[in-house]
Amino acid sequence: MTDFQATRARFRIPDGVIYLDGNSLGPLPVAAEERVARTLTAEWGGQLIRGWNSAGWMVQPRVVGDRIARLIGAPAGSVVVGDTLSIKVYQALAAALAMRPDRSVILSDSGNFPTDLYMAEGLIETLGRGHVLKAVAPEEVEAAIGEDVAVLMLTEVDYRTGRLHDMAALTAKAHAAGVVTVWDLAHSAGALPVDLAGSGADFAVGCTYKYLNGGPGAPAFIYVAPRHARSARPALSGWMGHEAPFAFDPSYRPGEGVERMRVGTPPVIALAALDAALDVWDGVDMADVRRTSIALCDLFIELVEAQCPALELASPRDGTRRGSQVSFRHPHGYAIMQALIDRGVIGDFRAPDILRFGFTPLYIGEAEVRGAVAVLKQVLDGGLWDRPDYHRKAAVT
Ligand SMILES: *Cc1c(COP(=O)(O)O)cnc(C)c1O
């Protein structure tokens, strides 16, 4: 059984804060402070350019990729880290489309995170080959999988509602129709057990600043199923994905396996923070995380529905159909969230009316759930949210 008291001690959470936004930005792992300081002072400061070899900066994207692979059911050597998730979506989708040159539909769902859909739109325009992006309602995805579809591109956990797709079933159905799959694990990695190898997914991508606690702007990851790794065509053919970057060849040759998905120089300092953040997962059993996360979310729903009747549940009620977050709707959701944050209960808001709360057993327990609901009830019963400054929208919600 995972010791969640021990994992909690590995994070810095400010006093008086109940942090329910680890689904958007995980908190600071204590180990990252020392690790980043060492990277700056001893590695960058002391080793200068030599750090690429002597401090392992060059191999860090693969080394950290292997650590993430263990958390998402992927074999060693199938995951590499770098760039942002938007870029990794573009690369995975481009590689997947190249495998089905005779088909033109990219199937996704209307609940997908906008950047995934935007990147698809941009890629379609760049390719100029008449691809179409078809975004159906989440519950209509399965029926829309057919032989006209080139790629099924889905985010496993809906960022707004927490609705969870059945990755294994949809991948199986896609493969039966000859469709290549791209799974976005932004709200899955570190939130629930993922079995990329077992589900047969072709490509997967995700970010590391949410449930993996890598820090603001931490680099993304990409998975290429080993059976495709030698043939996948990286659309962004940067020198770090070249077979021999320091041969300085005038023309591109893709690197070995997933390494070809690297693009440019890796963000060494951010990778150091992420590597330290991944230490927290040593000794954590993802099945314990899942069971505890469902229990915390269930309790939150039960208490909110009993004490805050003005809020309407926007997430699936069945914990096995949800990621690790709970969302409620209210027409004044934004102002209510500002009032909560002002009182130390930090969640976030997603337009048009969603209050979003992430539950992470690594540092959240039953006491935090009860504490958050007490403040929420106070804010709603007293109408405390109805102040002009709480209605004023900030750039990031
Ligand atoms: C958080 C998130 C992103 C963010 O992409 P970045 O390029 O890292 O800004 C993309 N897609 C999904 C599904 C997300 O949840």
mmCIF file of C-alpha atoms and ligand atoms in Angstrom:
data_model
loop_
_atom_site.group_PDB
_atom_site.id
_atom_site.type_symbol
_atom_site.label_atom_id
_atom_site.label_comp_id
_atom_site.label_asym_id
_atom_site.label_seq_id
_atom_site.Cartn_x
_atom_site.Cartn_y
_atom_site.Cartn_z
ATOM 1 C CA MET A 1 0.000 0.000 0.000
ATOM 2 C CA THR A 2 1.383 3.384 -0.973
ATOM 3 C CA ASP A 3 2.273 5.658 1.946
ATOM 4 C CA PHE A 4 0.442 8.868 1.040
ATOM 5 C CA GLN A 5 1.635 10.614 4.211
ATOM 6 C CA ALA A 6 5.167 10.128 2.923
ATOM 7 C CA THR A 7 4.366 11.384 -0.571
ATOM 8 C CA ARG A 8 2.637 14.456 0.857
ATOM 9 C CA ALA A 9 5.802 15.404 2.739
ATOM 10 C CA ARG A 10 7.617 15.531 -0.584
ATOM 11 C CA PHE A 11 5.681 18.599 -1.783
ATOM 12 C CA ARG A 12 5.662 22.231 -0.783
ATOM 13 C CA ILE A 13 2.074 23.313 -0.288
ATOM 14 C CA PRO A 14 1.760 26.757 1.332
ATOM 15 C CA ASP A 15 0.128 26.842 4.757
ATOM 16 C CA GLY A 16 -3.567 27.560 4.625
ATOM 17 C CA VAL A 17 -3.933 26.338 1.053
ATOM 18 C CA ILE A 18 -6.066 23.422 -0.109
ATOM 19 C CA TYR A 19 -4.620 22.728 -3.524
ATOM 20 C CA LEU A 20 -7.142 21.232 -5.924
ATOM 21 C CA ASP A 21 -5.483 22.297 -9.159
ATOM 22 C CA GLY A 22 -2.758 19.709 -9.606
ATOM 23 C CA ASN A 23 -4.612 18.751 -12.783
ATOM 24 C CA SER A 24 -3.478 22.078 -14.233
ATOM 25 C CA LEU A 25 -0.152 22.681 -12.490
ATOM 26 C CA GLY A 26 1.236 20.211 -9.978
ATOM 27 C CA PRO A 27 2.817 21.695 -6.811
ATOM 28 C CA LEU A 28 6.549 22.074 -6.233
ATOM 29 C CA PRO A 29 8.324 18.848 -5.208
ATOM 30 C CA VAL A 30 10.830 19.589 -2.444
ATOM 31 C CA ALA A 31 13.522 17.632 -4.304
ATOM 32 C CA ALA A 32 13.205 19.878 -7.351
ATOM 33 C CA GLU A 33 14.573 22.882 -5.442
ATOM 34 C CA GLU A 34 17.869 21.222 -4.648
ATOM 35 C CA ARG A 35 18.051 19.505 -8.009
ATOM 36 C CA VAL A 36 17.529 22.665 -10.058
ATOM 37 C CA ALA A 37 19.996 24.555 -7.864
ATOM 38 C CA ARG A 38 22.590 21.853 -8.505
ATOM 39 C CA THR A 39 21.929 21.925 -12.250
ATOM 40 C CA LEU A 40 22.403 25.673 -12.306
ATOM 41 C CA THR A 41 25.419 25.945 -10.062
ATOM 42 C CA ALA A 42 27.424 22.749 -10.375
ATOM 43 C CA GLU A 43 26.407 21.692 -13.877
ATOM 44 C CA TRP A 44 25.838 24.860 -15.894
ATOM 45 C CA GLY A 45 28.057 27.038 -13.732
ATOM 46 C CA GLY A 46 30.825 24.525 -13.140
ATOM 47 C CA GLN A 47 30.837 22.287 -16.174
ATOM 48 C CA LEU A 48 29.742 24.791 -18.807
ATOM 49 C CA ILE A 49 29.489 23.224 -22.286
ATOM 50 C CA ARG A 50 30.996 20.000 -20.941
ATOM 51 C CA GLY A 51 27.691 19.352 -19.139
ATOM 52 C CA TRP A 52 26.178 17.981 -22.349
ATOM 53 C CA ASN A 53 28.377 14.918 -21.900
ATOM 54 C CA SER A 54 29.504 14.905 -18.279
ATOM 55 C CA ALA A 55 26.148 15.801 -16.689
ATOM 56 C CA GLY A 56 24.108 13.708 -19.111
ATOM 57 C CA TRP A 57 22.131 16.628 -20.574
ATOM 58 C CA MET A 58 22.167 15.086 -24.034
ATOM 59 C CA VAL A 59 20.575 11.787 -22.986
ATOM 60 C CA GLN A 60 18.158 13.348 -20.477
ATOM 61 C CA PRO A 61 15.144 13.361 -22.876
ATOM 62 C CA ARG A 62 15.415 9.592 -23.219
ATOM 63 C CA VAL A 63 16.331 8.870 -19.590
ATOM 64 C CA VAL A 64 13.377 10.901 -18.316
ATOM 65 C CA GLY A 65 11.213 9.378 -21.063
ATOM 66 C CA ASP A 66 11.947 5.916 -19.661
ATOM 67 C CA ARG A 67 10.866 7.043 -16.195
ATOM 68 C CA ILE A 68 7.566 8.297 -17.605
ATOM 69 C CA ALA A 69 7.163 5.115 -19.671
ATOM 70 C CA ARG A 70 6.838 3.097 -16.463
ATOM 71 C CA LEU A 71 3.886 5.234 -15.390
ATOM 72 C CA ILE A 72 1.956 4.806 -18.635
ATOM 73 C CA GLY A 73 2.456 1.129 -19.397
ATOM 74 C CA ALA A 74 5.039 1.703 -22.105
ATOM 75 C CA PRO A 75 8.236 -0.304 -22.617
ATOM 76 C CA ALA A 76 11.637 1.297 -22.055
ATOM 77 C CA GLY A 77 12.903 3.101 -25.122
ATOM 78 C CA SER A 78 9.449 4.054 -26.439
ATOM 79 C CA VAL A 79 9.031 7.513 -24.871
ATOM 80 C CA VAL A 80 11.032 10.688 -25.347
ATOM 81 C CA VAL A 81 10.628 14.086 -23.706
ATOM 82 C CA GLY A 82 10.833 17.587 -25.137
ATOM 83 C CA ASP A 83 8.993 20.573 -26.601
ATOM 84 C CA THR A 84 5.412 21.373 -25.647
ATOM 85 C CA LEU A 85 2.393 19.120 -25.850
ATOM 86 C CA SER A 86 0.986 21.125 -28.769
ATOM 87 C CA ILE A 87 4.132 20.311 -30.761
ATOM 88 C CA LYS A 88 4.027 16.655 -29.782
ATOM 89 C CA VAL A 89 0.368 16.449 -30.890
ATOM 90 C CA TYR A 90 1.411 17.842 -34.268
ATOM 91 C CA GLN A 91 4.249 15.348 -34.641
ATOM 92 C CA ALA A 92 2.182 12.339 -33.596
ATOM 93 C CA LEU A 93 -0.725 13.289 -35.839
ATOM 94 C CA ALA A 94 1.541 13.967 -38.824
ATOM 95 C CA ALA A 95 3.294 10.614 -38.368
ATOM 96 C CA ALA A 96 -0.058 8.831 -38.005
ATOM 97 C CA LEU A 97 -1.546 10.469 -41.119
ATOM 98 C CA ALA A 98 1.515 9.485 -43.140
ATOM 99 C CA MET A 99 0.684 5.846 -42.348
ATOM 100 C CA ARG A 100 -2.747 6.163 -44.047
ATOM 101 C CA PRO A 101 -2.100 8.211 -47.192
ATOM 102 C CA ASP A 102 -5.292 6.925 -48.832
ATOM 103 C CA ARG A 103 -7.655 8.202 -46.110
ATOM 104 C CA SER A 104 -8.647 11.744 -45.257
ATOM 105 C CA VAL A 105 -10.605 11.940 -41.979
ATOM 106 C CA ILE A 106 -9.131 12.838 -38.591
ATOM 107 C CA LEU A 107 -11.723 11.787 -36.024
ATOM 108 C CA SER A 108 -11.771 13.510 -32.631
ATOM 109 C CA ASP A 109 -14.365 14.696 -30.151
ATOM 110 C CA SER A 110 -15.836 18.074 -29.371
ATOM 111 C CA GLY A 111 -14.610 17.847 -25.771
ATOM 112 C CA ASN A 112 -10.984 17.660 -26.844
ATOM 113 C CA PHE A 113 -8.663 20.375 -25.611
ATOM 114 C CA PRO A 114 -8.682 23.199 -28.175
ATOM 115 C CA THR A 115 -4.949 23.154 -28.898
ATOM 116 C CA ASP A 116 -5.175 19.542 -30.082
ATOM 117 C CA LEU A 117 -7.897 20.529 -32.539
ATOM 118 C CA TYR A 118 -6.041 23.714 -33.570
ATOM 119 C CA MET A 119 -2.863 21.762 -34.270
ATOM 120 C CA ALA A 120 -4.888 19.363 -36.430
ATOM 121 C CA GLU A 121 -6.386 22.300 -38.349
ATOM 122 C CA GLY A 122 -2.942 23.796 -38.918
ATOM 123 C CA LEU A 123 -1.472 20.484 -40.032
ATOM 124 C CA ILE A 124 -4.342 19.955 -42.485
ATOM 125 C CA GLU A 125 -3.635 23.353 -43.993
ATOM 126 C CA THR A 126 0.096 22.707 -44.203
ATOM 127 C CA LEU A 127 -0.397 19.312 -45.850
ATOM 128 C CA GLY A 128 -2.921 20.775 -48.302
ATOM 129 C CA ARG A 129 -4.238 17.337 -49.216
ATOM 130 C CA GLY A 130 -7.881 17.778 -48.324
ATOM 131 C CA HIS A 131 -7.913 16.158 -44.895
ATOM 132 C CA VAL A 132 -10.951 16.917 -42.761
ATOM 133 C CA LEU A 133 -11.205 17.159 -39.004
ATOM 134 C CA LYS A 134 -14.408 15.581 -37.714
ATOM 135 C CA ALA A 135 -15.087 16.351 -34.039
ATOM 136 C CA VAL A 136 -18.185 14.464 -32.862
ATOM 137 C CA ALA A 137 -19.739 14.379 -29.385
ATOM 138 C CA PRO A 138 -17.666 12.177 -27.037
ATOM 139 C CA GLU A 139 -20.359 9.526 -26.809
ATOM 140 C CA GLU A 140 -20.591 9.342 -30.612
ATOM 141 C CA VAL A 141 -16.919 8.591 -31.234
ATOM 142 C CA GLU A 142 -17.272 4.832 -31.244
ATOM 143 C CA ALA A 143 -20.004 4.818 -33.892
ATOM 144 C CA ALA A 144 -18.061 7.278 -36.064
ATOM 145 C CA ILE A 145 -15.027 4.991 -36.409
ATOM 146 C CA GLY A 146 -15.094 3.661 -39.954
ATOM 147 C CA GLU A 147 -12.959 2.904 -42.973
ATOM 148 C CA ASP A 148 -12.909 6.518 -44.115
ATOM 149 C CA VAL A 149 -11.031 7.506 -40.955
ATOM 150 C CA ALA A 150 -7.251 7.804 -41.147
ATOM 151 C CA VAL A 151 -6.540 8.727 -37.538
ATOM 152 C CA LEU A 152 -8.492 8.633 -34.303
ATOM 153 C CA MET A 153 -7.098 11.459 -32.155
ATOM 154 C CA LEU A 154 -8.535 11.579 -28.651
ATOM 155 C CA THR A 155 -7.705 12.894 -25.214
ATOM 156 C CA GLU A 156 -8.403 10.049 -22.808
ATOM 157 C CA VAL A 157 -9.722 12.281 -19.987
ATOM 158 C CA ASP A 158 -11.851 15.280 -20.957
ATOM 159 C CA TYR A 159 -10.226 18.421 -19.511
ATOM 160 C CA ARG A 160 -13.570 20.011 -18.692
ATOM 161 C CA THR A 161 -15.726 17.197 -17.398
ATOM 162 C CA GLY A 162 -13.202 14.521 -16.500
ATOM 163 C CA ARG A 163 -15.072 12.032 -18.717
ATOM 164 C CA LEU A 164 -12.847 9.017 -19.412
ATOM 165 C CA HIS A 165 -12.725 7.273 -22.789
ATOM 166 C CA ASP A 166 -12.186 3.513 -22.941
ATOM 167 C CA MET A 167 -8.761 3.502 -24.568
ATOM 168 C CA ALA A 168 -8.503 -0.248 -25.053
ATOM 169 C CA ALA A 169 -11.973 -0.642 -26.575
ATOM 170 C CA LEU A 170 -11.721 2.364 -28.892
ATOM 171 C CA THR A 171 -8.216 1.394 -30.007
ATOM 172 C CA ALA A 172 -9.405 -2.135 -30.788
ATOM 173 C CA LYS A 173 -12.352 -0.810 -32.763
ATOM 174 C CA ALA A 174 -10.095 1.646 -34.604
ATOM 175 C CA HIS A 175 -7.597 -1.048 -35.525
ATOM 176 C CA ALA A 176 -10.350 -3.314 -36.818
ATOM 177 C CA ALA A 177 -11.246 -0.517 -39.248
ATOM 178 C CA GLY A 178 -7.610 0.146 -40.168
ATOM 179 C CA VAL A 179 -7.481 3.421 -38.218
ATOM 180 C CA VAL A 180 -4.273 4.686 -36.552
ATOM 181 C CA THR A 181 -4.680 6.018 -32.980
ATOM 182 C CA VAL A 182 -3.176 9.050 -31.249
ATOM 183 C CA TRP A 183 -3.976 9.305 -27.530
ATOM 184 C CA ASP A 184 -3.429 12.455 -25.514
ATOM 185 C CA LEU A 185 -2.669 11.545 -21.897
ATOM 186 C CA ALA A 186 -2.491 15.114 -20.542
ATOM 187 C CA HIS A 187 -4.986 14.314 -17.773
ATOM 188 C CA SER A 188 -4.095 10.628 -17.474
ATOM 189 C CA ALA A 189 -0.350 10.387 -16.858
ATOM 190 C CA GLY A 190 0.091 10.335 -13.087
ATOM 191 C CA ALA A 191 -3.676 10.452 -12.555
ATOM 192 C CA LEU A 192 -4.680 6.874 -13.284
ATOM 193 C CA PRO A 193 -3.205 3.610 -14.545
ATOM 194 C CA VAL A 194 -2.517 3.731 -18.279
ATOM 195 C CA ASP A 195 -1.626 0.656 -20.295
ATOM 196 C CA LEU A 196 -0.291 1.848 -23.635
ATOM 197 C CA ALA A 197 1.290 -1.466 -24.563
ATOM 198 C CA GLY A 198 -1.730 -3.503 -23.481
ATOM 199 C CA SER A 199 -4.217 -1.302 -25.300
ATOM 200 C CA GLY A 200 -2.176 -1.395 -28.498
ATOM 201 C CA ALA A 201 -2.175 2.404 -28.939
ATOM 202 C CA ASP A 202 -0.080 3.565 -31.892
ATOM 203 C CA PHE A 203 1.003 6.997 -30.657
ATOM 204 C CA ALA A 204 0.523 8.847 -27.372
ATOM 205 C CA VAL A 205 1.486 12.266 -26.074
ATOM 206 C CA GLY A 206 1.106 14.115 -22.812
ATOM 207 C CA CYS A 207 2.364 16.896 -20.608
ATOM 208 C CA THR A 208 4.381 16.718 -17.433
ATOM 209 C CA TYR A 209 3.350 19.873 -15.572
ATOM 210 C CA LYS A 210 -0.083 18.521 -14.554
ATOM 211 C CA TYR A 211 -0.201 15.282 -12.529
ATOM 212 C CA LEU A 212 3.527 14.640 -12.982
ATOM 213 C CA ASN A 213 4.431 17.891 -11.176
ATOM 214 C CA GLY A 214 7.278 18.869 -13.506
ATOM 215 C CA GLY A 215 6.722 22.625 -13.076
ATOM 216 C CA PRO A 216 5.307 25.442 -15.208
ATOM 217 C CA GLY A 217 6.283 24.944 -18.843
ATOM 218 C CA ALA A 218 7.805 21.495 -18.181
ATOM 219 C CA PRO A 219 8.413 19.611 -21.443
ATOM 220 C CA ALA A 220 5.956 17.156 -22.988
ATOM 221 C CA PHE A 221 6.396 13.484 -23.863
ATOM 222 C CA ILE A 222 5.659 11.373 -26.910
ATOM 223 C CA TYR A 223 5.245 7.610 -27.205
ATOM 224 C CA VAL A 224 5.616 5.678 -30.437
ATOM 225 C CA ALA A 225 4.601 2.022 -30.365
ATOM 226 C CA PRO A 226 7.792 -0.004 -30.908
ATOM 227 C CA ARG A 227 6.277 -1.619 -34.014
ATOM 228 C CA HIS A 228 6.148 1.837 -35.682
ATOM 229 C CA ALA A 229 9.341 3.316 -34.296
ATOM 230 C CA ARG A 230 11.508 2.470 -37.303
ATOM 231 C CA SER A 231 9.045 3.737 -39.891
ATOM 232 C CA ALA A 232 7.315 6.704 -38.212
ATOM 233 C CA ARG A 233 8.043 9.935 -40.065
ATOM 234 C CA PRO A 234 8.671 12.862 -37.749
ATOM 235 C CA ALA A 235 7.146 15.896 -39.437
ATOM 236 C CA LEU A 236 9.501 18.191 -37.553
ATOM 237 C CA SER A 237 12.879 16.896 -38.640
ATOM 238 C CA GLY A 238 15.192 18.755 -36.298
ATOM 239 C CA TRP A 239 18.838 18.012 -35.755
ATOM 240 C CA MET A 240 18.316 16.400 -32.338
ATOM 241 C CA GLY A 241 16.142 13.776 -34.016
ATOM 242 C CA HIS A 242 18.817 13.065 -36.612
ATOM 243 C CA GLU A 243 20.567 9.720 -36.552
ATOM 244 C CA ALA A 244 23.888 11.464 -35.825
ATOM 245 C CA PRO A 245 23.381 15.112 -34.819
ATOM 246 C CA PHE A 246 27.068 15.777 -34.493
ATOM 247 C CA ALA A 247 27.916 14.397 -37.899
ATOM 248 C CA PHE A 248 26.408 17.685 -39.155
ATOM 249 C CA ASP A 249 25.160 15.965 -42.302
ATOM 250 C CA PRO A 250 23.648 18.304 -44.874
ATOM 251 C CA SER A 251 20.555 16.106 -45.084
ATOM 252 C CA TYR A 252 18.232 14.517 -42.578
ATOM 253 C CA ARG A 253 18.235 10.875 -41.573
ATOM 254 C CA PRO A 254 15.769 9.947 -38.814
ATOM 255 C CA GLY A 255 17.286 8.754 -35.553
ATOM 256 C CA GLU A 256 16.927 5.364 -33.922
ATOM 257 C CA GLY A 257 13.402 4.574 -32.724
ATOM 258 C CA VAL A 258 11.523 7.203 -30.744
ATOM 259 C CA GLU A 259 14.633 9.425 -30.604
ATOM 260 C CA ARG A 260 13.604 10.694 -34.035
ATOM 261 C CA MET A 261 10.783 12.575 -32.347
ATOM 262 C CA ARG A 262 13.287 14.879 -30.666
ATOM 263 C CA VAL A 263 13.435 18.240 -32.413
ATOM 264 C CA GLY A 264 15.885 20.790 -31.022
ATOM 265 C CA THR A 265 18.039 21.416 -27.972
ATOM 266 C CA PRO A 266 16.405 19.995 -24.823
ATOM 267 C CA PRO A 267 15.378 22.316 -21.951
ATOM 268 C CA VAL A 268 17.994 21.102 -19.502
ATOM 269 C CA ILE A 269 16.909 23.081 -16.437
ATOM 270 C CA ALA A 270 13.257 22.139 -16.867
ATOM 271 C CA LEU A 271 14.265 18.504 -17.352
ATOM 272 C CA ALA A 272 16.162 18.601 -14.061
ATOM 273 C CA ALA A 273 13.039 19.771 -12.230
ATOM 274 C CA LEU A 274 10.968 17.092 -13.947
ATOM 275 C CA ASP A 275 13.475 14.360 -13.164
ATOM 276 C CA ALA A 276 13.365 15.308 -9.478
ATOM 277 C CA ALA A 277 9.552 15.385 -9.587
ATOM 278 C CA LEU A 278 9.519 11.840 -10.925
ATOM 279 C CA ASP A 279 11.387 10.632 -7.813
ATOM 280 C CA VAL A 280 8.093 11.035 -5.947
ATOM 281 C CA TRP A 281 6.649 8.131 -7.962
ATOM 282 C CA ASP A 282 9.227 5.615 -6.752
ATOM 283 C CA GLY A 283 7.255 3.451 -4.347
ATOM 284 C CA VAL A 284 3.872 4.692 -5.535
ATOM 285 C CA ASP A 285 1.443 2.060 -6.798
ATOM 286 C CA MET A 286 -0.810 3.540 -9.467
ATOM 287 C CA ALA A 287 -3.630 1.190 -8.435
ATOM 288 C CA ASP A 288 -3.545 2.784 -4.955
ATOM 289 C CA VAL A 289 -3.574 6.235 -6.548
ATOM 290 C CA ARG A 290 -6.622 5.302 -8.616
ATOM 291 C CA ARG A 291 -8.587 3.736 -5.769
ATOM 292 C CA THR A 292 -7.895 6.661 -3.433
ATOM 293 C CA SER A 293 -8.574 9.274 -6.107
ATOM 294 C CA ILE A 294 -11.980 7.753 -6.864
ATOM 295 C CA ALA A 295 -12.829 7.676 -3.139
ATOM 296 C CA LEU A 296 -11.821 11.343 -2.703
ATOM 297 C CA CYS A 297 -13.800 12.421 -5.780
ATOM 298 C CA ASP A 298 -16.852 10.404 -4.685
ATOM 299 C CA LEU A 299 -16.731 12.006 -1.247
ATOM 300 C CA PHE A 300 -16.416 15.479 -2.754
ATOM 301 C CA ILE A 301 -19.448 14.893 -4.992
ATOM 302 C CA GLU A 302 -21.499 13.521 -2.104
ATOM 303 C CA LEU A 303 -20.693 16.463 0.188
ATOM 304 C CA VAL A 304 -21.136 19.149 -2.476
ATOM 305 C CA GLU A 305 -24.485 17.753 -3.582
ATOM 306 C CA ALA A 306 -25.676 17.611 0.026
ATOM 307 C CA GLN A 307 -24.426 21.080 1.012
ATOM 308 C CA CYS A 308 -24.273 23.158 -2.190
ATOM 309 C CA PRO A 309 -27.459 22.430 -4.160
ATOM 310 C CA ALA A 310 -26.872 25.396 -6.517
ATOM 311 C CA LEU A 311 -24.034 23.470 -8.180
ATOM 312 C CA GLU A 312 -24.750 20.953 -10.906
ATOM 313 C CA LEU A 313 -22.423 17.970 -11.388
ATOM 314 C CA ALA A 314 -20.716 18.094 -14.790
ATOM 315 C CA SER A 315 -18.572 14.965 -14.342
ATOM 316 C CA PRO A 316 -19.609 11.331 -14.690
ATOM 317 C CA ARG A 317 -21.032 10.089 -11.395
ATOM 318 C CA ASP A 318 -19.444 6.679 -11.855
ATOM 319 C CA GLY A 319 -15.848 6.969 -10.639
ATOM 320 C CA THR A 320 -14.610 4.365 -13.111
ATOM 321 C CA ARG A 321 -15.800 6.622 -15.973
ATOM 322 C CA ARG A 322 -13.919 9.677 -14.647
ATOM 323 C CA GLY A 323 -10.346 10.872 -14.500
ATOM 324 C CA SER A 324 -9.012 12.363 -11.260
ATOM 325 C CA GLN A 325 -11.071 15.559 -11.251
ATOM 326 C CA VAL A 326 -14.608 16.655 -10.484
ATOM 327 C CA SER A 327 -16.384 19.517 -12.229
ATOM 328 C CA PHE A 328 -19.514 21.394 -11.322
ATOM 329 C CA ARG A 329 -21.485 23.943 -13.294
ATOM 330 C CA HIS A 330 -22.793 27.290 -12.089
ATOM 331 C CA PRO A 331 -23.638 30.380 -14.184
ATOM 332 C CA HIS A 332 -21.335 32.417 -11.909
ATOM 333 C CA GLY A 333 -18.653 29.746 -11.770
ATOM 334 C CA TYR A 334 -15.831 32.187 -12.444
ATOM 335 C CA ALA A 335 -16.675 34.529 -9.561
ATOM 336 C CA ILE A 336 -17.288 31.607 -7.215
ATOM 337 C CA MET A 337 -13.861 30.191 -8.043
ATOM 338 C CA GLN A 338 -12.200 33.563 -7.358
ATOM 339 C CA ALA A 339 -13.925 33.713 -3.970
ATOM 340 C CA LEU A 340 -12.680 30.187 -3.201
ATOM 341 C CA ILE A 341 -9.122 30.982 -4.246
ATOM 342 C CA ASP A 342 -9.210 34.102 -2.084
ATOM 343 C CA ARG A 343 -9.994 31.779 0.840
ATOM 344 C CA GLY A 344 -7.191 29.336 0.081
ATOM 345 C CA VAL A 345 -9.159 26.699 -1.850
ATOM 346 C CA ILE A 346 -7.480 26.624 -5.236
ATOM 347 C CA GLY A 347 -9.240 25.060 -8.192
ATOM 348 C CA ASP A 348 -9.858 26.621 -11.576
ATOM 349 C CA PHE A 349 -12.525 27.685 -14.030
ATOM 350 C CA ARG A 350 -13.159 26.617 -17.610
ATOM 351 C CA ALA A 351 -15.527 28.589 -19.805
ATOM 352 C CA PRO A 352 -18.412 28.857 -19.976
ATOM 353 C CA ASP A 353 -19.517 27.711 -16.524
ATOM 354 C CA ILE A 354 -17.275 24.948 -15.144
ATOM 355 C CA LEU A 355 -15.654 24.927 -11.699
ATOM 356 C CA ARG A 356 -12.907 22.332 -11.832
ATOM 357 C CA PHE A 357 -11.349 20.522 -8.860
ATOM 358 C CA GLY A 358 -8.473 18.066 -9.186
ATOM 359 C CA PHE A 359 -7.842 15.386 -6.550
ATOM 360 C CA THR A 360 -4.379 13.965 -6.196
ATOM 361 C CA PRO A 361 -3.857 11.409 -3.420
ATOM 362 C CA LEU A 362 -0.135 12.195 -3.422
ATOM 363 C CA TYR A 363 -0.903 15.321 -1.378
ATOM 364 C CA ILE A 364 -4.689 15.531 -0.923
ATOM 365 C CA GLY A 365 -6.672 13.576 1.664
ATOM 366 C CA GLU A 366 -10.139 13.440 3.154
ATOM 367 C CA ALA A 367 -9.479 16.426 5.442
ATOM 368 C CA GLU A 368 -8.791 18.645 2.423
ATOM 369 C CA VAL A 369 -11.962 17.442 0.715
ATOM 370 C CA ARG A 370 -14.065 18.273 3.763
ATOM 371 C CA GLY A 371 -12.276 21.588 4.241
ATOM 372 C CA ALA A 372 -12.843 22.615 0.632
ATOM 373 C CA VAL A 373 -16.557 21.809 0.766
ATOM 374 C CA ALA A 374 -16.963 23.812 3.987
ATOM 375 C CA VAL A 375 -15.482 26.891 2.295
ATOM 376 C CA LEU A 376 -17.535 26.315 -0.848
ATOM 377 C CA LYS A 377 -20.721 26.138 1.211
ATOM 378 C CA GLN A 378 -19.790 29.350 3.029
ATOM 379 C CA VAL A 379 -19.108 31.163 -0.253
ATOM 380 C CA LEU A 380 -22.408 30.045 -1.776
ATOM 381 C CA ASP A 381 -24.653 30.440 1.280
ATOM 382 C CA GLY A 382 -23.315 33.920 2.017
ATOM 383 C CA GLY A 383 -23.239 35.041 -1.636
ATOM 384 C CA LEU A 384 -19.614 35.946 -0.921
ATOM 385 C CA TRP A 385 -18.681 35.523 -4.573
ATOM 386 C CA ASP A 386 -20.755 38.474 -5.742
ATOM 387 C CA ARG A 387 -18.086 41.177 -5.575
ATOM 388 C CA PRO A 388 -16.932 43.231 -8.570
ATOM 389 C CA ASP A 389 -13.305 42.083 -8.290
ATOM 390 C CA TYR A 390 -14.344 38.413 -8.360
ATOM 391 C CA HIS A 391 -16.163 38.984 -11.661
ATOM 392 C CA ARG A 392 -13.173 40.561 -13.377
ATOM 393 C CA LYS A 393 -11.584 37.962 -15.675
ATOM 394 C CA ALA A 394 -7.828 37.425 -15.456
ATOM 395 C CA ALA A 395 -5.752 36.326 -18.456
ATOM 396 C CA VAL A 396 -5.466 32.795 -17.039
ATOM 397 C CA THR A 397 -8.632 31.354 -15.507
HETATM 398 C C1 LIG B 1 -3.014 20.862 -20.884
HETATM 399 C C2 LIG B 1 -3.291 20.330 -22.268
HETATM 400 C C3 LIG B 1 -2.569 20.792 -23.380
HETATM 401 C C4 LIG B 1 -1.572 21.912 -23.261
HETATM 402 O O1 LIG B 1 -0.688 21.962 -24.332
HETATM 403 P P1 LIG B 1 0.682 22.786 -24.195
HETATM 404 O O2 LIG B 1 1.283 22.743 -25.529
HETATM 405 O O3 LIG B 1 1.487 22.125 -23.138
HETATM 406 O O4 LIG B 1 0.319 24.178 -23.770
HETATM 407 C C5 LIG B 1 -2.824 20.205 -24.607
HETATM 408 N N1 LIG B 1 -3.745 19.232 -24.741
HETATM 409 C C6 LIG B 1 -4.457 18.774 -23.710
HETATM 410 C C7 LIG B 1 -5.439 17.679 -23.901
HETATM 411 C C8 LIG B 1 -4.268 19.322 -22.437
HETATM 412 O O5 LIG B 1 -5.001 18.904 -21.410
#
